[in-house]
XYZ file of C-alpha atoms in Angstrom:
579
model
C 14.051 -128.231 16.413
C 15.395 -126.417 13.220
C 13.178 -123.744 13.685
C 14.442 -123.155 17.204
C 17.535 -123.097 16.412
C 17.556 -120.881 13.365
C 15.561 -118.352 15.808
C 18.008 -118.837 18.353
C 20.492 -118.048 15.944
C 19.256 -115.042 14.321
C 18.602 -114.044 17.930
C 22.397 -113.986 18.541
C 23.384 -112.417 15.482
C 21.300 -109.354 16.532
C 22.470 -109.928 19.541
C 26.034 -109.555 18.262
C 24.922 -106.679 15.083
C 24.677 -104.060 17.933
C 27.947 -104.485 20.242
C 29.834 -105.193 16.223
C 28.596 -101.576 15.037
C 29.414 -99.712 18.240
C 33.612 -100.878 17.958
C 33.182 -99.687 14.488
C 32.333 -95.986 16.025
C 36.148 -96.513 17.727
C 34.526 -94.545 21.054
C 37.317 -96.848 22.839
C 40.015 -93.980 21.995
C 38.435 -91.221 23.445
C 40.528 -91.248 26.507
C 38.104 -89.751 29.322
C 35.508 -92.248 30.945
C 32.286 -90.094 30.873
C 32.352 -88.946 27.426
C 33.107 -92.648 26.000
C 30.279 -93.778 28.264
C 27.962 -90.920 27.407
C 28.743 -91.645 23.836
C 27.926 -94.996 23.699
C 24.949 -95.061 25.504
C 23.736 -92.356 23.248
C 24.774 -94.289 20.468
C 22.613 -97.315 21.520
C 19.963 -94.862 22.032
C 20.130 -93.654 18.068
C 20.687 -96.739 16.780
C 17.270 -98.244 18.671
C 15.376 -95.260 17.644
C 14.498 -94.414 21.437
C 15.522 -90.900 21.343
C 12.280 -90.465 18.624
C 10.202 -91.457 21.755
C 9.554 -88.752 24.592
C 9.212 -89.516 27.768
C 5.709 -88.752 28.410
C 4.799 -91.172 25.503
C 7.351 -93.735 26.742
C 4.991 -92.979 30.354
C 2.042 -93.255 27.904
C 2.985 -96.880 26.710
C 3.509 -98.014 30.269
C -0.109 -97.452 31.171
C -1.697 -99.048 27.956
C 0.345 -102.007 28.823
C -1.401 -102.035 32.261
C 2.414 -102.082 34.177
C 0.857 -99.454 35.849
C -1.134 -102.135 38.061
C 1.922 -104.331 38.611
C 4.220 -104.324 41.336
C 7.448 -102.959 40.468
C 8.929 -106.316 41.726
C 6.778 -108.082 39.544
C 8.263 -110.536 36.821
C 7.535 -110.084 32.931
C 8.488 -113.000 29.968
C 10.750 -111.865 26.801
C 7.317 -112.523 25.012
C 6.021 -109.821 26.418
C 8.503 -107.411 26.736
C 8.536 -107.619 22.629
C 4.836 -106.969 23.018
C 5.390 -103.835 24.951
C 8.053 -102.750 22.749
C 6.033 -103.790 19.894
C 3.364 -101.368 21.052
C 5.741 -98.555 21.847
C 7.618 -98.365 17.810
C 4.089 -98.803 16.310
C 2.497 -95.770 18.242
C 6.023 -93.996 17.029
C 5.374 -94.700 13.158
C 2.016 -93.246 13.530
C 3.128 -89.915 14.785
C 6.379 -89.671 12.680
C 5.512 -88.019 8.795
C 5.627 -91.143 5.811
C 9.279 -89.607 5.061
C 10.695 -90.334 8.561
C 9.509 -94.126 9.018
C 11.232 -96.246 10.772
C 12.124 -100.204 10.507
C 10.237 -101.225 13.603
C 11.323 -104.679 13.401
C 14.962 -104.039 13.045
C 14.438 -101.344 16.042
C 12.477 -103.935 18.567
C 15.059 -106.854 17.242
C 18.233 -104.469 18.380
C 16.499 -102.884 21.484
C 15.205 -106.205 22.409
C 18.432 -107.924 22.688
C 20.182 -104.677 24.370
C 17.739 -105.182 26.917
C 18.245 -108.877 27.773
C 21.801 -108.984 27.784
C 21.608 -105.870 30.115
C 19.276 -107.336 33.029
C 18.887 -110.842 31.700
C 22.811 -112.320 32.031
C 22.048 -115.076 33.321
C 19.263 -115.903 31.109
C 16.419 -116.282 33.257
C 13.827 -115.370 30.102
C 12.426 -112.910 32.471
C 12.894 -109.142 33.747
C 11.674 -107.245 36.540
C 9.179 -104.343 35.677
C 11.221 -102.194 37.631
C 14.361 -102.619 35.959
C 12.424 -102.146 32.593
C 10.830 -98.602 33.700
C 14.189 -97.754 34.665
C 16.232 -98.388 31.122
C 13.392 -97.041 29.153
C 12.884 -94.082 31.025
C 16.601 -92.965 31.064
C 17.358 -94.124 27.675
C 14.219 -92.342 25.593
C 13.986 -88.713 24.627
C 12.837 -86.099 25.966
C 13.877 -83.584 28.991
C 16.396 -84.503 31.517
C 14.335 -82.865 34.307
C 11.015 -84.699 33.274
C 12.943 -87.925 33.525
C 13.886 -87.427 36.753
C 10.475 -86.136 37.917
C 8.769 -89.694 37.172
C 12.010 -92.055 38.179
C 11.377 -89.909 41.559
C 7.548 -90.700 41.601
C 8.406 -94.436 41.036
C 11.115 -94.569 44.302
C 8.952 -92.149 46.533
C 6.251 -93.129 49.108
C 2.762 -91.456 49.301
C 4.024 -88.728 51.446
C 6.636 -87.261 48.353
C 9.472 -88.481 50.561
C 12.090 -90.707 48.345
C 12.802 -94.215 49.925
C 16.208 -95.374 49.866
C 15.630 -98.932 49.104
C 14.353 -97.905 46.149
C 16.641 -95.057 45.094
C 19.368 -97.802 45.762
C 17.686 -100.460 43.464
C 17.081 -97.683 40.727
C 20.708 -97.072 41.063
C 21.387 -100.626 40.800
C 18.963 -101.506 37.596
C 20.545 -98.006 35.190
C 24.136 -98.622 36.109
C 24.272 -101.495 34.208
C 23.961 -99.693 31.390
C 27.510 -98.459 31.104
C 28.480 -102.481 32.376
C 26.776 -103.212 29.032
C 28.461 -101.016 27.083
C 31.913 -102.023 28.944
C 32.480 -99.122 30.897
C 31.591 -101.030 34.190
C 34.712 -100.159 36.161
C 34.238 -96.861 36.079
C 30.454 -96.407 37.047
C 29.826 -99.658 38.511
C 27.373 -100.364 41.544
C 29.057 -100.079 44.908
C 27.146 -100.126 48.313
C 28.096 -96.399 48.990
C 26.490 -95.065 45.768
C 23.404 -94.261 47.781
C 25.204 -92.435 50.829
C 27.329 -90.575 48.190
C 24.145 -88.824 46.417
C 22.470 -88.166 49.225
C 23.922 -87.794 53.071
C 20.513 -86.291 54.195
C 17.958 -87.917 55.832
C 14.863 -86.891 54.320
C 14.573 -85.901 50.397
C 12.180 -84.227 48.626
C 11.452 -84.041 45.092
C 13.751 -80.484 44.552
C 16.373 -81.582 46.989
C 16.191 -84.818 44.269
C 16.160 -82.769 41.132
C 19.075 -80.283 42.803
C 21.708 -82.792 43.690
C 21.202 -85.165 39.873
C 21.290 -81.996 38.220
C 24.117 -79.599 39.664
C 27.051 -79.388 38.448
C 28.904 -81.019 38.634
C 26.434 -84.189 39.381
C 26.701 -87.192 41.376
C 30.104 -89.699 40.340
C 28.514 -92.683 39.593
C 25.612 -90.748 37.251
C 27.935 -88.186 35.887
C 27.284 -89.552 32.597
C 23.946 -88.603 32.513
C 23.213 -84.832 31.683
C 26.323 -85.142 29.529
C 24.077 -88.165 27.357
C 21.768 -85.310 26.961
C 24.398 -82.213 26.306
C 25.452 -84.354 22.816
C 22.141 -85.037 22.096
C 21.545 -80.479 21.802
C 25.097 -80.039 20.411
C 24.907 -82.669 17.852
C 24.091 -79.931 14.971
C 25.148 -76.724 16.671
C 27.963 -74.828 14.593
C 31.046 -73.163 15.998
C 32.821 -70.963 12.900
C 36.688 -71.194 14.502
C 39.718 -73.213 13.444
C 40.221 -75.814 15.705
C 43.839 -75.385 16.758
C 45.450 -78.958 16.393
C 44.045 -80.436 13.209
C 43.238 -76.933 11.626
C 39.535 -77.415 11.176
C 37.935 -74.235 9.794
C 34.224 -75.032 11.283
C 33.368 -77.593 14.218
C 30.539 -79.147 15.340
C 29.274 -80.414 18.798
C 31.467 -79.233 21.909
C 34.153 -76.615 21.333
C 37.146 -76.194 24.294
C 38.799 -72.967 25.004
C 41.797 -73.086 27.007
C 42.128 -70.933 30.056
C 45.765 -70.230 30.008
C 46.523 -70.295 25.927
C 45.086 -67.057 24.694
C 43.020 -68.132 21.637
C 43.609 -71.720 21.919
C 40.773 -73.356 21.195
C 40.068 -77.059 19.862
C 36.885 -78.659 18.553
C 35.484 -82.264 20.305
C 37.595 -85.018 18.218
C 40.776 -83.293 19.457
C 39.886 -82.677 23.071
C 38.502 -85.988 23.822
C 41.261 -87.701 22.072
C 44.113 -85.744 24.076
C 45.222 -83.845 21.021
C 47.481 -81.185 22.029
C 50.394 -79.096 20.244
C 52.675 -76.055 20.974
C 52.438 -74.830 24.060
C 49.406 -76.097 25.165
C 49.088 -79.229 27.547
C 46.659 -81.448 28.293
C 46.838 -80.515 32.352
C 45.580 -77.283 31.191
C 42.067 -76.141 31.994
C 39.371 -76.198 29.522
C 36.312 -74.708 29.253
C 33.597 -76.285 27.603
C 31.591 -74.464 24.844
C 28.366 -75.692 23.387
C 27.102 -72.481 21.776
C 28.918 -69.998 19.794
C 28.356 -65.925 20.253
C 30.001 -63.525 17.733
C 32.106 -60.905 19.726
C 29.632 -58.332 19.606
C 26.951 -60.782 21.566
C 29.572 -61.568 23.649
C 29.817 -57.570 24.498
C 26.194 -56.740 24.684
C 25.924 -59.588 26.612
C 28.554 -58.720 29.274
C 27.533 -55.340 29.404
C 23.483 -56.328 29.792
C 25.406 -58.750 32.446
C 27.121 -55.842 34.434
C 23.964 -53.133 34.483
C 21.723 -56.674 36.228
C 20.034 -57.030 32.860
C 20.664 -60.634 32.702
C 20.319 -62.892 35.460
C 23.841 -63.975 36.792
C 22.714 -67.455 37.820
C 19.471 -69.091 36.336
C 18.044 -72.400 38.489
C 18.893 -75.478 37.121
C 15.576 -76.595 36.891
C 11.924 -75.036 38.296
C 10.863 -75.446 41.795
C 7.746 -78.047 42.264
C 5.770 -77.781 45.355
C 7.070 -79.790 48.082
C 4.189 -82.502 48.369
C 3.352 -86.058 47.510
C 3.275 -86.881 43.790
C 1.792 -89.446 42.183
C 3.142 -91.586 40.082
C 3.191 -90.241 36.793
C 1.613 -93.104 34.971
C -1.188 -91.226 33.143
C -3.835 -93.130 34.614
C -6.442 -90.065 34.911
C -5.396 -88.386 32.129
C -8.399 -87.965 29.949
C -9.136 -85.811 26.322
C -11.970 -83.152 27.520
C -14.710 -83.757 25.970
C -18.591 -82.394 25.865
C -21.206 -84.711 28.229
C -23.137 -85.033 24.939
C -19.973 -87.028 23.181
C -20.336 -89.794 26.147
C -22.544 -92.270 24.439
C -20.326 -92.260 21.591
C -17.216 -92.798 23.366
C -18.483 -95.593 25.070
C -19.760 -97.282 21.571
C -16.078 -96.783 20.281
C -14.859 -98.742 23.935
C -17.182 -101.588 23.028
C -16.273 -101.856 19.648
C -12.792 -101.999 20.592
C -13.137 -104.830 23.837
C -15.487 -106.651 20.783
C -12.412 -106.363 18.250
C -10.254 -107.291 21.141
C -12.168 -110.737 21.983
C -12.371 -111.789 18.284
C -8.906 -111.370 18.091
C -8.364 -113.315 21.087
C -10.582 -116.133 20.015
C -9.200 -116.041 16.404
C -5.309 -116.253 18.328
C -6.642 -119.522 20.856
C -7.851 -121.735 17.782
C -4.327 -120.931 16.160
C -2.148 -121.173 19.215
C -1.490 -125.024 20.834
C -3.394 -125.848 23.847
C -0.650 -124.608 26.423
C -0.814 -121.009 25.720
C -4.728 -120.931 26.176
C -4.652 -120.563 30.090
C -2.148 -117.144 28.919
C -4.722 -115.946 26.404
C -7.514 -116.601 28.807
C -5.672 -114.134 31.369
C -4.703 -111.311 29.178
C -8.032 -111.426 27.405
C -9.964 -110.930 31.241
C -7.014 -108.639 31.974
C -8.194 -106.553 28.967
C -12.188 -106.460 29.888
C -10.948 -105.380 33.457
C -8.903 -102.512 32.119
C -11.498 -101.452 30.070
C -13.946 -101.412 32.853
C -11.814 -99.539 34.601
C -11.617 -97.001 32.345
C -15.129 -96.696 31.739
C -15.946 -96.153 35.096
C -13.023 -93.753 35.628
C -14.067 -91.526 32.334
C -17.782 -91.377 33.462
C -16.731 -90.032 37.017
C -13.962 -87.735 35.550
C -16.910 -86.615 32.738
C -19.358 -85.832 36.205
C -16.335 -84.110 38.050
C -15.867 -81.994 34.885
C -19.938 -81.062 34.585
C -19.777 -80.553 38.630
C -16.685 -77.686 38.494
C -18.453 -76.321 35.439
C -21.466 -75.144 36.916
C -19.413 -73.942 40.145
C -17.814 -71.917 38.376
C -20.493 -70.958 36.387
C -21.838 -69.554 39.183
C -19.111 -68.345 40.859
C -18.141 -65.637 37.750
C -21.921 -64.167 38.126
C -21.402 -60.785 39.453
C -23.052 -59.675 42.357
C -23.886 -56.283 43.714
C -21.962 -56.750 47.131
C -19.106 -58.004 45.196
C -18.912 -55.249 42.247
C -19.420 -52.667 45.495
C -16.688 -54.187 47.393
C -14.235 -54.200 44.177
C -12.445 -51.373 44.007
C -11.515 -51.702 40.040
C -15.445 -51.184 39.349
C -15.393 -47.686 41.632
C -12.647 -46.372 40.019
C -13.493 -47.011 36.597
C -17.148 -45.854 37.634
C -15.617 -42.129 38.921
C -13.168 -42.064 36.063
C -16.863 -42.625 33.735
C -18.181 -39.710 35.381
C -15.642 -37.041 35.730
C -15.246 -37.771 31.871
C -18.812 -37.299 31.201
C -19.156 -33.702 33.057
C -15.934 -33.087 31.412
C -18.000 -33.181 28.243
C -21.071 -32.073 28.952
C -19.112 -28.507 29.943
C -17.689 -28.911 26.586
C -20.746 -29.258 24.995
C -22.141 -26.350 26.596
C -19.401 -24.083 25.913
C -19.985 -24.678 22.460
C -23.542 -24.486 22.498
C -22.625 -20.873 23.990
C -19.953 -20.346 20.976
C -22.879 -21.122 18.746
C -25.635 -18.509 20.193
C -22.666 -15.679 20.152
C -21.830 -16.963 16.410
C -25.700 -16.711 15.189
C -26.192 -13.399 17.356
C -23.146 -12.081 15.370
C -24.943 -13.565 12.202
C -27.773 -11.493 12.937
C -25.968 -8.576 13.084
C -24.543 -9.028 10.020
C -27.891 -9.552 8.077
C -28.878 -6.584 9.267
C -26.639 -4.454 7.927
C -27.042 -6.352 4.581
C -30.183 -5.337 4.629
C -29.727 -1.587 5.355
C -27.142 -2.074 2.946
C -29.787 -3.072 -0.058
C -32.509 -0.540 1.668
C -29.870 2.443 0.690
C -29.120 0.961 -2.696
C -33.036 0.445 -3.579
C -33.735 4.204 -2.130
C -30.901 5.594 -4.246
C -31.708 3.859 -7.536
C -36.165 4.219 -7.087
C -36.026 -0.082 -7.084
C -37.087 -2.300 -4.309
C -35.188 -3.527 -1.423
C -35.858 -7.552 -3.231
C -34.082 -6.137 -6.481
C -31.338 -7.403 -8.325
C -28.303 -7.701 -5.464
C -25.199 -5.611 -5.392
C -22.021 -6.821 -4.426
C -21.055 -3.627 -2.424
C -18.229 -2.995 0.428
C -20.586 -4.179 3.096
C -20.886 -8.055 1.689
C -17.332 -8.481 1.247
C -16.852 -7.097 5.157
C -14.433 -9.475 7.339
C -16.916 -10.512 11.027
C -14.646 -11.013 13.766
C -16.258 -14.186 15.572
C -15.842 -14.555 19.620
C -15.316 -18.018 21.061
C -16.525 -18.898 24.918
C -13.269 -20.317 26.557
C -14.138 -24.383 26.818
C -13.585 -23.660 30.985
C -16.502 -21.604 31.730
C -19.528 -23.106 32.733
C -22.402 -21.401 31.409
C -25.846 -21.819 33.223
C -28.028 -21.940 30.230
C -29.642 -25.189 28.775
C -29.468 -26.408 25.426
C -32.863 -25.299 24.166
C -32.243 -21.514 25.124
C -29.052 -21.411 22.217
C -30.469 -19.524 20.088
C -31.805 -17.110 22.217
C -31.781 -13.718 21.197
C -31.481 -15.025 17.564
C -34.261 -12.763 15.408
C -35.561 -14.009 12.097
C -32.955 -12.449 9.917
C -30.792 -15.269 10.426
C -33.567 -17.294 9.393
C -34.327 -15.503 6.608
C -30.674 -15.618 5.146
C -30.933 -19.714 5.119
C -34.623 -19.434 3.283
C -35.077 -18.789 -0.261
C -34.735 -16.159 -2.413
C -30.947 -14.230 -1.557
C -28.892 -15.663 -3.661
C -25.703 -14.121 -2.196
C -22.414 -15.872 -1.753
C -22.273 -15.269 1.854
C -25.456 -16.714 2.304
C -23.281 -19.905 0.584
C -20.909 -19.490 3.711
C -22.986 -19.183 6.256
C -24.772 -22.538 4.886
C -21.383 -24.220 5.388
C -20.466 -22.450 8.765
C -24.035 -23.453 10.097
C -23.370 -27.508 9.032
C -19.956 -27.452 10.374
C -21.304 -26.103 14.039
C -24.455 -29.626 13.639
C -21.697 -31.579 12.512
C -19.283 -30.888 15.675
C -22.831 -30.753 17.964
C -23.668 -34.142 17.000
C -20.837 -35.942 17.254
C -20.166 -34.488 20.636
C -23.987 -35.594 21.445
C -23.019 -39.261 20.338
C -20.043 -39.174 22.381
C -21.655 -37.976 25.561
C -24.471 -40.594 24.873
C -21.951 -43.248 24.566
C -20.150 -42.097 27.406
C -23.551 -42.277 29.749
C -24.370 -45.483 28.119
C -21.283 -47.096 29.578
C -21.477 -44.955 32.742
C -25.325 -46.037 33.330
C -24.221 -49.387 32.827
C -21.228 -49.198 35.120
C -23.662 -47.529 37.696
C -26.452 -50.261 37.389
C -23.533 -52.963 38.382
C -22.556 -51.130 41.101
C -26.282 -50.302 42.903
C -27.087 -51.609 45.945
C -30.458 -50.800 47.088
C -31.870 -47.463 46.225
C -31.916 -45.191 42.925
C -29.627 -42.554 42.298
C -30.419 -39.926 39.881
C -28.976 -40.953 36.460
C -27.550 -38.181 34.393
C -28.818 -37.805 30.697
C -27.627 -35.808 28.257
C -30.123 -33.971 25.871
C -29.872 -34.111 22.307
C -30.169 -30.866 20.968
């Protein structure tokens, strides 16, 4: 009997730590309803550590507690609602860093209590599951428009059409979160809530996410989107002097006034009715929760007026308009090989072994009245993990299945690469290159018959040259070599224009070339033209072969192209020779 009551009364001093911190904040003087509501609420929502949770892990935490399988009518004990929350901090303090842990005790103690004094009043020691979805998911983190997605797939039918009996319970289960933070006359429950949000008939997911998120929103949720406003302005930085209490910097909101030119006061002062000189609090404000330096605010109007920037973005993307399920996670697996299956299941019998020497370790401790509960849970646990079992195999299957569909479905065909007009064009664009270069080629191949017919020339009138010299001083023409007039004689070269297309292969090049060209590349004339004529002849191969590599690159890709694109019959393939 001690024990019970020194639980019962630590349970009411938690009870009591919450509400006793809040009234320290002193929200009570801000004198608008929505942003005292909004504040508190995000208060409670700091102060529990919810807003470190996301809503997809909050989703996450609902399926490994198997509420996913309950009706949403469905009854839970205070035992295990501290199990679920239990679950939910733990998972948290293994994804936060070692710096950032938090006091998971203290947070399930606070949260806990929040929770039963909110839907437990009359202390029943139980809560619905549906009222406990609803508080967790609109008091966690995350986005406002993911939150709204699942509450929808929880009120909906099968067909993605919303039911109004449960749209009007969901409205009944989260407004009495402002009730619990004593702002129940101004968004209490009334019977007209329901009409008021929606007068249509039928509503669909967007029409859902449209009329919760516009602006302004629905009465009784007003406070909403403005819980999740603070929670992005919380750190954002305006550099102006607020104009009542002569701030130099704010933080949060910032309100301009619409009739006082640069009147402008920071969130304390606005929500608090501050107000001085001519300024009044019936004037309009606008509501800032960025700040832009005047030359953004310029570019920015003048990227506005040239249709640069959108004039009015969507509040939210558009979903197709069919039947969602809930989003409870259920099929959501990690993709894994087929070869990791064997392992996986190991590691899921492992764990159901772990699980059922816990359980047997907790029935010899716990009195005989809670063994019918263990017994439960524990078969609750082996069904779940059945379940799963026999889900991840068939997922693993499906996965294997679409693999080799598609698998096949990516092999290329000829029908398909002739029907795909990509391939064709590429495929011409191949070959007008190649004959492009192939008349290049040629054209020099032409440049470099007229060069070494030129060079011919030229050797013969060195020779002549030495013939006169040897005759004139008795010596032979192979003599000693002068350096006369005719070896320092400039040799105008021709060039073939690159646009003619000559009609000669590439073996008949040299052509008309006689052996006195050869002779000046063999041994024995040690002349410095020689020397130049040496470099002249490399730097002609040099150009010829890369061009050669380029056209055989060229036909490489082209051949390739062209083998893709056959369908029945050869056509000739063009080759380029290497000369």
């Amino acid at each position: 009997m001690i024990e019970e009551g020194s639980k019962r009364g630590k349970a009411m001093v938690e009870k009591r730590q919450l509400f006793m911190e809040m009234r320290a904040q002193n929200f009570d003087v801000i004198r608008l309803s929505t942003y005292r509501t909004a504040c508190k609420l995000r208060f409670v929502q700091k102060r529990c550590n919810l807003h470190l949770v996301d809503v997809w892990n909050m989703i996450e935490a609902f399926r490994d507690n198997g509420l996913n399988t309950l009706d949403y009518n469905a009854e839970i004990n205070v035992s295990r609602l501290e199990t679920i929350l239990s679950s939910i901090y733990y998972q948290l303090n293994k994804r936060l860093p070692t710096t950032h842990q938090i006091n998971v005790e203290q947070s399930i103690g606070l949260l806990l209590n929040f929770m039963v004094a909110t839907y437990d009043s009359e202390s029943h020691g139980k809560l619905t599951v549906f009222s406990m979805k609803a508080m967790l998911a609109t008091m966690c983190g995350g986005k406002i428009v993911d939150k709204l997605r699942y509450i929808f797939s929880q009120i909906s039918d099968s067909s993605g059409v919303m039911v109004f009996a449960k749209f009007d319970q969901f409205l009944r289960e989260v407004l009495k979160l402002p009730t619990a933070v004593f702002e129940g006359p101004s968004f209490g429950y009334t019977e007209h809530s329901v009409r008021t949000c929606f007068p249509q008939q039928k509503i669909m997911l967007n029409t859902f996410l449209d009329v919760l998120m516009a602006d302004p929103p629905p009465q009784c949720l007003i406070w909403l989107p403005l819980m999740h406003r603070l929670a992005n302005v919380e750190n954002v930085f305006h550099p102006v002097e607020c104009s009542y209490c002569r701030s130099e910097s704010m933080m949060g909101f910032r309100y301009r006034c619409q009739q006082c030119h640069g009147y402008q006061l920071c969130q304390s002062c606005f929500w608090r009715g501050h107000a001085n000189g001519p300024h009044s609090n019936q004037h309009q404000m606008k509501e800032h929760s960025s700040w832009k330096s005047p030359a953004k605010k310029l570019s920015h109007a003048i990227s506005k007026s040239l249709g640069c920037v959108p004039i009015g973005e969507p509040p939210h993307p558009v979903f197709p308009e069919q039947a969602e399920r809930p989003q409870e996670l259920t099929h959501t697996v990690v993709l894994e090989s087929p070869s990791r299956l064997d392992e996986e299941h190991r590691l899921i019998a492992r764990y159901a072994a772990r699980l059922a020497a816990e359980a047997g370790n907790s029935t010899q401790q716990c009195p005989p009245t809670d063994l019918s509960f263990n017994f439960d849970a524990n078969k609750q646990q082996r069904q779940l993990i059945a379940e799963l079992e026999n889900k991840n195999r068939e997922i693993l299957q499906e996965i294997q299945r679409l693999r080799l569909e598609h698998e096949q479905a990516s092999q290329p065909t000829p029908e398909k690469a002739q029907q795909n007009p990509t391939l064709l064009t590429e495929l011409r664009l191949l070959r007008h290159r190649k004959d492009e270069l192939e008349r290049r080629m040629s054209a020099l191949q032409e440049s470099r018959r007229e060069l070494m017919v030129q060079l011919e020339g030229l050797m013969r009138l060195l020779k002549d040259e030495e013939q006169k010299q040897a005759s004139q001083s008795g010596g032979s023409p192979h003599s000693s070599p002068s350096h006369g007039a005719g070896c320092s004689m400039p040799m105008p070269i021709r060039s073939t224009s690159a646009g003619s297309t000559p009609t000669h292969t590439p073996q008949d090049c040299l052509a008309g070339v006689g052996g006195d060209v050869l002779e000046a590349f063999a041994q024995g004339v040690p002349r410095n033209l020689r020397n130049d004529l040496l470099v002249a002849a490399d730097s002609i191969t040099n150009t010829m072969s890369s061009l050669v590599k380029e056209l055989h690159s060229v036909d490489d890709g082209g051949e390739e192209e062209e083998t893709n694109m056959r369908n029945g019959g050869d056509r000739g393939t063009m080759r380029v020779q290497k000369h």
